[in-house]
Amino acid sequence: MANLRFEAVSEAFKKKPLDVEVPAGRPSEYFGKYVFNRAKMYKYLPADIYEKLVDVIDNGTRLDRSIADAVAAGMKRWAEDNGVTHYTHWFQPLTEGTAEKHDAFIEHDGKGGMIEEFTGKLLVQQEPDASSFPSGGIRNTFEARGYSAWDPTSPVFIIDDTLCIPTVFISYTGEALDYKAPLLRSLHAINVAATNVAKYFYPDVKKVQTNLGWEQEYFLVDEALYSARPDLMLTGRTLMGHDSAKNQQMDDHYFGTIPMRVQAFMKDMEAQALELGIPCKTRHNEVAPNQFEVAPIFEECNLAVDHNMLLMSLMKRVAHKHGFRVLLHEKPFAGINGSGKHNNWSLSTNTGILLHAPGKTPEDNLRFVVFIVETLMGVYKHNGLIKASIMSATNAHRLGANEAPPAIISSFLGRQLTDLLEHIVESDKDDIFSVSGKQGMKLDIPEIPELLIDNTDRNRTSPFAFTGNRFEFRAVGSEANCASAMIALNAAVAEALVDFKARVDALVAGGADQLSAIIDVVREDIKTCQPIHFDGNGYSDEWVEEAKRRGLDCETSCPIIFDRYLDEASVKMFESLNVMKRNELEARNEVKWETYTKKIQIEARVMGDLTMNHIIPVATHYQSRLARNVQNMFEIFPAEEAEKLTARNKKIIREIAERTQLIETGVEELVNARKVANRIESEREKAIAYHDTVAPKMEEIRYQIDKLELTVSDELWTLPKYRELLFIR
């Protein structure tokens, strides 16, 4: 009987790179080809309609429904010029993916025929069936009505023959059922709060924009091998598999030559991404074998989130064409690096980046200090919530090992910035601040060089590191929607800035000079947020104890970490900023707990099936073969000599018997643990039970299976091994 594993390996070895046709011309010439960007708007919309739509996009003015028909007509003409026949409202439900329902541009013409039609009403709002999307109990199952509403700040784009319209997704009663709606609210909140503080330094500032530059890590696995691993197909990760003798310990894959098949895939993916307006800039091999990264130029946060969701979908389609499968699970392979999605976050205005430190004037330096410190204040006050925003059943496998940051939120600042903040705290007020006649303000803060990034090292164990003119939020998981982390971070920083301004204004109202008040408040906040500042080794046991002493959230249980969304401080923050209401937060937590349970439940069922249908039969078959060999040896040789010759095989037979017994017992206990957990009605308590009783059983079973993999004959083992999954080109 043929071994499907060997057939898959053989097929993988035969594959060659595909010839990829990229659009003619330079990338800048086909960038945004399938995006209804400003150039397309200008061409296809009447001048007055174009001006009104740009005002909505740039200044956040309310969309006038009266222009919707004209915009829809222009979009339709552009779409039809590109062979489009359908349209869809493209949204991001609480499934971590995207959703779309395609409708054709057709209506009855009243004469027995059809006409192509797309009106403003169809553009602005749709009513997709919402009954099957997660709602966390915010609505009854039989209440199917939900609304998707156009987000004009994210441009419409074309995929194949379909016009895709980015939208928010809300319930019939107005609660957000997606990620985009609260993200947009959080962006508005930080815009208002940051603009008000920025005016202390730049009175002409009208708007603060949140920027996001994500770095998407991923694994590629040959499709034939993927198909021979049911655990990869059904859970996104290998539930069993012993380390390859060679994995990443030589560090030879990182920044190495990109394999030809992978290069062809990247070339194809990037060309299509550029046509969709995704500004892909960087590609390279990552640390683990078969692990890679793609990163764009930073963009406005809402657009960057949409582009990341679109790219993840695009990657999967293009990979299939090239005979690969993309693995976005944060830890598809044990013992080597997992995949993150580093979120580079910054704030900017028409005057520049608020976290950038040119060091040319005292005002610039003070502005820099204020925004750095208030960002740290937000992260410090809500460090548990920030952690909850990136936590999932999948990311929990990655955090705290193999270059991933630990599950404790802290911020690395570097020596230079640390010295600067310490100088502000330790200096006397009269020494650090003075006003002298026409000379204006004198601020005794050491000059901050333009290239601050070059004056500090980077700390790969820091979940939230300052890297020169931005913070790098490294703890976000590879398959996550960036919006989850950005909603929490934006809201936390917005709240800190609102509080900062209120205290400064109170001092000014009491007679203090404004600049003096700013210094006083920022000095107080530097002291307050000190516990979040840590430049050391985040992997050390000493740091865990130190973090507890500092009062940082050190919880490691994923379901319990989700509780931070419902802390009174979190609810108060979200509600005061109009980002989310209490019932929306409660509903989202129900979804998080249910999702956690289902993912572990599926993994447990897959592990049980694989164990009983693959592992045990293969192991006992090999055991029987060895047993026959032992019997034959006693028939051929004298008993004393045969005893010596069969000693090794007897030892293996006994080991297999002991391990298979432990595995079978483990599977039985695993099934029973699931049954007990499934009877729990509370989604929170059920998730905790799966974390505490089901997941540990899976690890115990895996340990025994991985030992068997080294014992059983290679020719009998049916599942592709790590050395094959990770090193096939």
XYZ file of C-alpha atoms in Angstrom:
729
model
C 0.000 0.000 0.000
C 1.422 3.356 -1.016
C 2.269 5.851 1.718
C 0.439 9.115 0.968
C 3.177 10.997 2.795
C 5.838 9.835 0.352
C 3.582 10.577 -2.602
C 3.066 14.115 -1.299
C 6.788 14.644 -0.781
C 7.535 13.342 -4.262
C 4.938 15.650 -5.795
C 6.318 18.625 -3.881
C 9.851 18.001 -5.119
C 8.688 17.983 -8.735
C 7.125 21.444 -8.652
C 8.869 24.270 -10.458
C 8.389 28.046 -10.226
C 5.548 29.394 -12.341
C 6.212 32.018 -14.953
C 4.598 35.170 -13.617
C 3.330 37.928 -15.855
C 3.348 41.290 -14.117
C 1.660 44.409 -15.500
C 3.684 46.337 -18.043
C 5.505 49.445 -16.889
C 6.898 50.582 -13.564
C 4.975 49.728 -10.358
C 4.060 53.392 -9.943
C 2.262 53.241 -13.298
C -0.116 50.417 -12.361
C -0.387 51.173 -8.631
C -4.069 51.492 -7.734
C -5.244 50.284 -11.149
C -8.274 48.618 -9.582
C -8.974 51.271 -6.943
C -11.500 54.093 -7.229
C -8.922 56.577 -5.972
C -8.891 60.351 -6.349
C -7.631 60.230 -9.902
C -10.546 57.969 -10.864
C -12.986 60.111 -8.854
C -11.792 63.219 -10.669
C -12.258 61.509 -14.022
C -15.635 59.846 -13.447
C -17.432 62.309 -11.119
C -18.812 65.786 -11.816
C -16.528 68.489 -10.392
C -18.926 69.576 -7.646
C -19.587 65.996 -6.578
C -15.849 65.302 -6.517
C -15.248 68.290 -4.219
C -18.010 67.236 -1.828
C -16.759 63.642 -1.661
C -13.161 64.753 -1.026
C -14.431 66.999 1.770
C -16.102 63.958 3.367
C -12.882 61.937 3.096
C -10.462 64.640 4.259
C -12.466 66.523 6.842
C -14.909 63.975 8.150
C -17.970 65.963 7.121
C -21.216 64.008 6.999
C -21.984 62.368 3.678
C -24.809 64.168 1.885
C -27.168 61.495 0.570
C -28.040 63.808 -2.301
C -24.643 63.152 -3.923
C -24.825 59.365 -3.501
C -26.569 58.755 -6.835
C -23.964 60.760 -8.746
C -21.111 58.949 -6.969
C -22.720 55.565 -7.634
C -23.151 56.420 -11.316
C -19.490 57.378 -11.622
C -18.354 54.234 -9.810
C -20.542 52.081 -12.044
C -19.119 53.588 -15.236
C -15.563 53.028 -13.981
C -16.405 49.493 -12.892
C -18.011 48.583 -16.213
C -14.984 49.979 -18.040
C -13.025 47.302 -16.128
C -15.391 44.426 -16.949
C -17.247 44.441 -13.615
C -20.712 42.863 -13.482
C -21.345 42.621 -9.705
C -20.931 44.656 -6.540
C -20.624 43.768 -2.866
C -20.494 45.455 0.507
C -17.164 44.216 1.916
C -17.098 44.151 5.719
C -15.217 42.678 8.674
C -17.480 40.720 11.041
C -16.286 39.288 14.349
C -15.020 36.139 12.621
C -11.476 37.571 12.127
C -12.075 37.424 8.377
C -14.036 39.414 5.803
C -17.523 38.915 4.382
C -19.219 39.732 1.104
C -22.494 39.059 -0.744
C -22.339 39.672 -4.501
C -25.222 41.265 -6.400
C -25.365 41.850 -10.143
C -25.840 45.275 -11.760
C -29.219 44.207 -13.157
C -32.863 45.161 -12.703
C -36.012 44.616 -14.777
C -36.504 47.266 -17.447
C -40.293 46.897 -17.429
C -40.274 45.627 -21.014
C -39.333 42.025 -20.451
C -35.621 42.742 -20.449
C -32.882 43.803 -18.065
C -30.906 46.978 -17.478
C -27.679 47.576 -15.596
C -28.379 49.636 -12.471
C -26.454 50.805 -9.415
C -27.984 53.591 -7.358
C -26.836 55.710 -4.461
C -29.144 53.755 -2.177
C -27.370 50.512 -3.102
C -23.977 52.164 -2.606
C -24.636 53.720 0.775
C -26.497 50.952 2.573
C -27.320 47.265 2.237
C -29.086 44.702 4.376
C -27.106 41.461 4.485
C -28.551 38.616 6.550
C -26.826 39.041 9.927
C -28.260 36.004 11.707
C -25.263 33.730 11.136
C -22.548 36.204 12.111
C -21.269 36.275 15.713
C -23.178 38.783 17.824
C -22.411 37.620 21.345
C -26.065 37.496 22.316
C -26.636 41.156 21.496
C -29.537 40.011 19.329
C -31.716 36.890 18.995
C -30.866 34.286 16.374
C -34.211 34.789 14.648
C -33.523 38.537 14.270
C -31.712 38.481 10.956
C -31.682 42.145 10.022
C -28.332 43.920 9.933
C -26.980 46.846 7.948
C -23.769 47.463 6.072
C -23.002 51.137 5.441
C -20.400 52.590 3.060
C -17.167 53.914 4.544
C -16.130 56.638 2.056
C -12.718 57.066 3.747
C -11.594 53.670 2.422
C -11.609 53.532 -1.394
C -13.732 51.111 -3.375
C -11.773 48.442 -5.279
C -12.270 45.674 -7.842
C -11.638 41.955 -7.345
C -12.182 39.907 -10.504
C -15.667 40.947 -11.769
C -16.863 42.487 -8.512
C -16.889 46.049 -7.207
C -15.979 45.837 -3.492
C -17.318 48.607 -1.243
C -15.703 48.811 2.244
C -18.456 49.130 4.846
C -19.241 49.059 8.526
C -21.618 46.357 9.763
C -24.168 47.148 12.478
C -27.235 45.524 13.984
C -30.829 46.628 13.449
C -30.612 48.459 16.786
C -27.341 50.187 15.952
C -24.702 48.142 17.800
C -21.443 47.414 15.970
C -21.151 43.833 14.754
C -17.753 44.358 13.149
C -14.275 45.809 13.680
C -14.489 48.832 11.386
C -17.234 50.747 13.215
C -15.432 50.921 16.596
C -12.115 51.486 14.810
C -13.510 54.563 13.069
C -14.880 55.819 16.385
C -11.504 55.303 18.086
C -9.762 57.192 15.270
C -12.188 60.072 15.719
C -11.597 60.056 19.479
C -7.810 60.226 19.204
C -8.050 62.836 16.439
C -10.047 65.170 18.697
C -7.950 64.528 21.806
C -4.572 64.757 20.067
C -5.554 67.859 18.070
C -6.533 69.683 21.240
C -3.166 68.900 22.852
C -1.199 69.611 19.671
C -2.671 73.118 19.597
C -0.596 73.930 22.691
C 2.416 73.794 20.378
C 0.987 74.380 16.901
C -2.192 76.512 17.022
C -2.898 75.962 13.316
C -3.255 72.175 13.619
C -6.662 71.070 12.323
C -6.425 67.278 12.400
C -4.326 64.449 13.827
C -4.084 61.277 11.789
C -3.253 57.847 13.187
C -0.803 55.936 11.019
C -0.252 52.193 10.870
C 2.479 50.217 9.186
C 1.989 46.478 9.638
C 4.574 43.768 9.026
C 2.867 40.526 8.019
C 4.715 37.299 8.819
C 3.532 33.986 7.371
C 4.580 30.433 6.517
C 4.321 28.719 3.153
C 3.764 24.967 2.920
C 3.608 22.907 -0.238
C -0.017 22.179 -1.063
C 0.496 18.427 -1.468
C 2.071 18.147 1.965
C -0.601 20.398 3.465
C -3.294 18.083 2.106
C -1.593 15.119 3.781
C -1.793 16.811 7.207
C -5.445 16.906 8.415
C -4.403 18.959 11.442
C -3.008 21.733 9.239
C -6.093 21.668 7.041
C -8.585 21.833 9.913
C -6.794 23.875 12.592
C -4.039 25.812 10.822
C -1.298 24.254 12.957
C 0.453 20.943 13.499
C -1.009 19.273 16.573
C 1.863 16.789 16.581
C 5.309 16.534 15.054
C 8.808 16.167 16.428
C 11.436 18.833 15.822
C 13.499 18.475 12.693
C 17.166 17.772 13.460
C 17.827 21.026 11.638
C 15.333 23.818 11.982
C 16.278 27.457 12.618
C 19.295 26.984 14.884
C 21.783 27.919 12.145
C 20.031 31.249 11.475
C 20.683 30.608 7.784
C 17.166 31.259 6.565
C 16.813 34.787 7.949
C 17.347 37.308 5.126
C 18.662 34.431 3.012
C 18.153 33.982 -0.699
C 14.448 33.659 -1.388
C 13.629 30.229 -2.935
C 12.623 30.456 -6.592
C 9.082 29.125 -6.133
C 8.546 31.528 -3.264
C 10.014 34.397 -5.274
C 7.525 33.685 -8.065
C 4.673 33.687 -5.543
C 5.872 36.967 -4.001
C 6.240 38.607 -7.391
C 2.699 37.614 -8.370
C 1.208 38.617 -5.023
C 2.944 41.999 -4.913
C 1.903 42.913 -8.451
C -1.745 42.193 -7.652
C -1.452 43.985 -4.309
C -0.055 47.101 -5.992
C -2.928 47.077 -8.479
C -5.249 47.092 -5.464
C -3.446 50.093 -3.986
C -1.595 48.151 -1.260
C 1.878 49.774 -1.143
C 3.969 46.626 -0.595
C 7.588 47.626 -0.111
C 9.502 44.935 1.796
C 9.793 41.172 1.402
C 12.277 38.764 2.947
C 12.889 35.386 4.525
C 12.060 35.323 8.210
C 13.915 33.414 10.930
C 12.114 30.061 10.782
C 12.421 27.878 7.678
C 9.590 28.459 5.198
C 8.655 31.655 7.082
C 8.489 34.972 5.237
C 7.399 38.577 5.668
C 5.740 41.265 3.575
C 5.401 44.862 4.715
C 3.956 47.991 3.098
C 4.698 51.683 3.469
C 2.702 53.024 6.420
C -0.778 54.409 5.721
C -3.683 56.030 7.533
C -4.821 53.468 10.118
C -8.295 52.646 8.762
C -6.980 52.165 5.245
C -4.021 50.128 6.523
C -6.379 47.763 8.364
C -8.495 47.275 5.235
C -5.396 46.663 3.162
C -4.095 44.064 5.592
C -7.375 42.165 5.552
C -7.422 42.344 1.764
C -3.808 41.199 1.490
C -4.359 38.149 3.716
C -7.166 37.073 1.403
C -5.068 37.800 -1.676
C -2.096 35.831 -0.312
C -4.220 32.706 0.045
C -5.560 32.941 -3.513
C -2.167 33.550 -5.093
C -0.458 30.859 -3.002
C -2.961 28.250 -4.204
C -2.108 29.172 -7.796
C 1.594 28.498 -7.060
C 1.009 25.184 -5.317
C 1.409 26.584 -1.801
C -0.796 27.077 1.218
C -0.326 30.153 3.376
C -0.283 29.508 7.111
C -1.276 32.570 9.129
C -1.632 30.713 12.422
C 0.647 32.325 15.000
C 2.349 29.012 15.841
C 1.901 26.398 13.117
C 5.074 24.547 14.150
C 6.280 23.889 17.687
C 9.849 24.706 18.655
C 10.508 27.441 16.084
C 9.473 31.067 15.641
C 5.806 31.844 15.361
C 4.347 34.562 13.165
C 3.388 38.021 14.354
C 2.023 41.137 12.732
C 4.049 44.023 14.124
C 1.906 47.168 14.204
C 4.006 50.316 13.791
C 1.797 53.056 15.228
C 2.279 56.818 15.057
C 0.405 60.127 15.037
C 0.869 62.904 12.490
C -0.542 66.296 11.541
C -0.040 68.655 8.626
C 2.933 69.961 10.674
C 4.665 66.582 10.935
C 4.814 63.405 13.033
C 3.977 64.094 16.674
C 6.281 61.350 17.933
C 9.189 62.608 15.846
C 11.852 64.629 17.695
C 13.713 67.103 15.488
C 15.265 68.767 18.524
C 15.430 72.180 16.843
C 13.365 74.215 19.311
C 12.347 73.848 22.972
C 8.698 73.745 21.875
C 9.388 70.819 19.545
C 11.167 68.908 22.270
C 8.384 69.520 24.759
C 5.753 68.459 22.208
C 7.715 65.255 21.619
C 7.932 64.514 25.342
C 4.223 65.167 25.913
C 3.023 62.761 23.215
C 5.524 60.060 24.166
C 4.593 60.252 27.843
C 0.821 60.358 27.265
C 1.080 57.336 24.982
C 2.876 55.525 27.785
C 0.217 56.719 30.230
C -2.541 55.180 28.122
C -0.675 51.897 27.749
C 0.150 51.825 31.466
C -3.375 52.528 32.697
C -4.856 49.926 30.358
C -1.996 47.423 30.012
C -4.336 44.522 30.775
C -6.809 45.683 28.138
C -4.020 46.207 25.596
C -2.957 42.611 26.206
C -6.547 41.401 25.875
C -6.789 43.149 22.497
C -4.113 40.874 20.997
C -4.895 37.683 22.892
C -6.422 34.640 21.195
C -6.266 30.879 21.363
C -3.745 30.948 18.525
C -1.569 33.886 19.607
C -1.294 32.401 23.100
C 0.958 29.687 21.618
C 3.355 32.305 20.242
C 3.739 34.875 23.023
C 6.780 34.558 25.237
C 9.047 32.370 23.112
C 11.234 32.335 20.018
C 11.528 36.130 19.604
C 7.845 36.811 20.322
C 7.249 39.292 23.150
C 5.958 37.976 26.482
C 2.347 38.170 27.637
C 3.139 41.157 29.844
C 2.782 44.599 28.285
C 5.815 46.843 28.766
C 7.558 49.507 26.715
C 11.192 49.702 25.672
C 12.389 53.284 25.241
C 16.155 53.027 24.883
C 18.861 54.708 26.899
C 18.644 58.145 25.332
C 14.909 58.625 25.774
C 15.072 57.116 29.252
C 17.774 59.602 30.240
C 15.687 62.448 28.843
C 12.612 61.535 30.904
C 14.712 61.032 34.030
C 16.285 64.450 33.512
C 12.844 66.082 33.391
C 11.756 64.375 36.593
C 14.953 65.002 38.551
C 15.595 68.617 37.525
C 14.192 71.439 39.596
C 11.320 73.285 38.010
C 13.241 76.574 37.962
C 16.216 74.884 36.306
C 14.239 73.180 33.584
C 11.801 75.955 32.727
C 12.004 79.728 32.529
C 10.644 82.672 30.524
C 12.952 85.590 29.935
C 11.748 88.676 28.067
C 12.088 88.593 24.299
C 14.035 85.354 24.459
C 10.760 83.516 25.100
C 10.768 80.024 26.579
C 13.958 78.326 27.669
C 13.628 74.604 28.174
C 16.602 72.787 29.677
C 15.943 69.525 27.916
C 18.922 67.963 26.153
C 18.653 68.290 22.404
C 17.073 65.228 20.818
C 18.862 64.253 17.600
C 16.928 63.930 14.354
C 17.896 60.270 14.029
C 16.872 59.081 17.450
C 16.349 55.593 16.033
C 20.081 55.308 15.414
C 20.884 56.216 18.994
C 19.083 53.312 20.625
C 19.153 49.555 20.196
C 15.983 47.529 19.681
C 14.529 45.063 22.155
C 12.824 42.087 20.556
C 11.277 41.016 23.852
C 9.376 44.292 24.258
C 5.712 44.144 23.222
C 5.542 47.937 22.761
C 8.886 49.427 21.788
C 9.714 53.000 20.761
C 11.687 52.895 17.515
C 12.491 56.498 16.669
C 9.293 58.163 15.483
C 6.723 55.489 16.241
C 5.881 52.691 18.631
C 6.135 49.118 17.381
C 3.378 46.960 18.884
C 5.023 43.573 18.365
C 2.524 41.404 20.242
C -0.218 41.437 17.559
C -0.759 37.995 16.044
C -0.290 37.047 12.406
C -3.895 36.096 11.609
C -5.491 38.820 13.750
C -7.426 41.799 12.484
C -5.181 44.779 13.311
C -8.291 46.749 14.237
C -8.659 44.938 17.562
C -5.294 46.190 18.838
C -5.716 49.629 17.254
C -9.138 50.190 18.848
C -7.762 49.545 22.338
C -4.531 51.503 21.781
C -6.210 54.513 20.158
C -8.818 54.697 22.900
C -6.256 54.356 25.702
C -4.046 57.131 24.282
C -7.054 59.352 23.533
C -8.219 59.044 27.140
C -4.729 59.900 28.411
C -4.579 62.991 26.193
C -8.042 64.144 27.302
C -6.988 63.772 30.928
C -3.693 65.557 30.272
C -5.414 68.549 28.720
C -7.993 68.752 31.503
C -5.279 68.920 34.155
C -3.197 71.460 32.236
C -6.231 73.671 31.674
C -7.160 73.411 35.348
C -3.717 74.687 36.365
C -3.950 77.511 33.838
C -7.399 78.431 35.149
C -5.814 78.593 38.588
C -3.295 81.175 37.411
C -0.382 79.063 36.187
C 1.466 79.816 32.955
C 0.453 77.341 30.249
C 3.964 76.099 29.503
C 4.740 75.760 33.175
C 1.501 73.791 33.617
C 2.463 71.453 30.771
C 5.839 70.783 32.402
C 4.227 70.098 35.786
C 1.668 67.667 34.407
C 4.061 65.807 32.129
C 6.546 65.435 34.989
C 3.810 63.925 37.137
C 2.846 61.512 34.351
C 6.443 60.400 33.789
C 6.498 59.261 37.409
C 3.053 57.638 37.180
C 3.737 55.541 34.077
C 7.220 54.450 35.167
C 6.074 50.825 35.819
C 5.352 50.270 32.117
C 8.924 51.233 31.161
C 11.233 48.210 30.952
C 14.346 47.910 28.785
C 15.555 44.501 29.984
C 15.009 40.862 29.051
C 11.276 40.198 28.898
C 11.853 36.425 28.886
C 13.497 36.247 32.304
C 11.744 34.839 35.362
C 12.974 37.879 37.261
C 10.944 40.162 34.989
C 7.733 38.265 35.714
C 8.243 38.813 39.438
C 9.225 42.439 38.864
C 6.178 43.028 36.669
C 3.914 41.667 39.408
C 5.566 43.998 41.899
C 4.938 46.916 39.558
C 1.263 46.037 39.342
C 1.269 45.058 35.666
C -1.171 42.454 34.402
C 0.637 39.098 34.405
C -2.337 36.816 33.739
C -1.595 34.076 31.186
C -4.997 32.388 30.846
C -6.496 33.608 27.586
C -10.184 33.429 28.672
C -9.452 35.300 31.904
C -7.435 37.955 30.075
C -10.582 38.783 28.100
C -12.136 39.980 31.378
C -10.130 43.192 31.042
C -12.611 44.416 28.419
C -15.286 44.494 31.122
C -13.241 46.193 33.848
C -15.021 49.338 34.958
C -12.030 51.408 33.832
C -12.257 49.888 30.335
C -16.011 50.349 30.054
C -15.753 53.932 31.275
C -13.018 54.715 28.749
C -14.821 53.197 25.761
C -18.153 54.797 26.647
C -16.741 58.241 27.439
C -15.008 58.310 24.053
C -18.081 56.925 22.239
C -16.070 53.980 20.905
C -18.197 51.148 22.301
C -21.043 50.788 24.775
C -21.131 48.334 27.650
C -23.498 45.955 25.865
C -21.236 45.941 22.794
C -18.240 45.082 24.982
C -20.169 42.342 26.754
C -21.286 40.904 23.422
C -17.763 40.928 22.020
C -16.461 39.084 25.039
C -19.121 36.430 24.567
C -17.843 36.030 21.001
C -14.220 35.859 22.206
C -14.969 33.178 24.788
C -17.069 31.163 22.355
C -14.412 31.426 19.641
C -11.707 30.320 22.066
C -13.753 27.280 23.093
C -14.544 26.281 19.527
C -10.925 26.492 18.391
C -9.693 24.279 21.239
C -12.690 21.990 20.733
C -11.880 21.505 17.048
C -8.214 20.878 17.840
C -9.125 18.290 20.465
C -11.434 16.450 18.071
C -8.851 16.487 15.285
C -6.171 15.220 17.664
C -8.435 12.392 18.806
C -9.222 11.388 15.222
C -5.593 11.520 14.083
C -4.442 9.603 17.122
C -6.870 6.721 16.690
C -6.844 6.612 12.859
C -3.186 7.341 12.102
C -0.856 7.175 15.066
C -2.077 4.100 16.989
C -2.567 1.902 13.868
C 0.870 2.801 12.513
C 2.570 2.251 15.867
C 0.895 -1.110 16.505
C 1.603 -2.232 12.939
C 5.301 -1.537 13.470
C 5.092 -3.222 16.864
C 3.616 -6.339 15.257
C 6.355 -6.368 12.629
C 8.985 -6.241 15.381
C 7.198 -8.969 17.303
C 7.291 -11.266 14.266
C 10.975 -10.533 13.904
C 11.570 -11.517 17.527
C 9.673 -14.788 17.045
C 11.641 -15.563 13.889
C 14.943 -14.914 15.641
C 14.084 -17.497 18.317
C 13.232 -20.013 15.596
C 16.581 -19.441 13.881
C 19.049 -18.982 16.763
C 19.580 -20.682 20.089
C 17.533 -19.136 22.890
C 20.467 -17.490 24.638
C 21.800 -15.929 21.421
C 18.320 -14.959 20.248
C 17.720 -13.230 23.569
C 20.697 -10.971 22.946
C 19.836 -10.335 19.312
C 16.245 -9.340 20.056
C 16.914 -7.164 23.114
C 16.655 -3.897 21.186
C 13.450 -4.871 19.402
C 11.872 -6.028 22.656
C 12.753 -2.687 24.208
C 11.062 -0.858 21.301
C 8.026 -3.161 21.504
C 7.664 -2.370 25.191
C 8.125 1.374 24.590
C 5.444 1.376 21.891
C 3.078 -0.551 24.143
C 3.597 1.867 27.016
C 3.279 4.985 24.888
C 0.216 3.810 22.972
C -1.418 2.921 26.282
C -0.709 6.413 27.602
C -2.018 7.936 24.362
C -5.246 5.893 24.409
C -5.814 6.761 28.051
C -5.054 10.400 27.265
C -7.570 10.490 24.423
C -10.231 8.969 26.659
C -9.520 11.592 29.326
C -9.534 14.293 26.637
C -12.996 13.236 25.446
C -14.305 13.171 29.007
C -12.849 16.610 29.728
C -14.621 17.964 26.652
C -17.905 16.414 27.709
C -17.676 17.998 31.152
C -16.743 21.401 29.695
C -19.504 21.256 27.089
C -22.147 20.980 29.800
C -21.163 24.382 31.203
C -23.655 27.045 30.114
C -21.559 30.161 30.756
C -19.360 30.879 27.736
C -16.700 32.349 30.023
C -16.599 29.379 32.376
C -16.677 26.950 29.463
C -13.683 28.680 27.862
C -11.811 28.565 31.169
C -12.559 24.841 31.460
C -11.213 24.233 27.962
C -8.087 26.210 28.853
C -7.532 24.481 32.197
C -8.561 20.880 31.462
C -8.753 20.205 27.708
C -5.704 22.029 26.318
C -3.241 20.481 28.848
C -4.427 16.976 27.920
C -3.608 17.696 24.295
C -0.052 18.636 25.215
C 0.358 15.401 27.196
C -0.841 13.330 24.247
C 1.373 15.231 21.834
C 4.465 14.511 23.912
C 3.899 10.763 23.590
C 3.087 10.962 19.858
C 6.223 12.972 19.121
C 8.307 10.343 20.908
C 6.650 7.610 18.852
C 7.509 9.483 15.652
C 11.198 8.936 16.467
C 10.612 5.274 17.266
C 8.348 4.003 14.501
C 9.861 3.105 11.143
C 9.970 6.120 8.825
C 8.447 4.157 5.942
C 5.275 3.535 7.945
C 4.705 7.037 9.335
C 1.790 8.513 7.402
C 1.994 12.206 8.303
C 4.555 14.493 6.633
C 7.272 15.329 9.148
C 8.712 18.716 10.061
C 11.828 18.103 7.981
C 9.558 17.740 4.938
C 7.020 20.443 5.714
C 9.683 23.047 6.444
C 12.355 22.321 3.864
C 10.537 21.454 0.627
C 11.179 24.074 -2.069
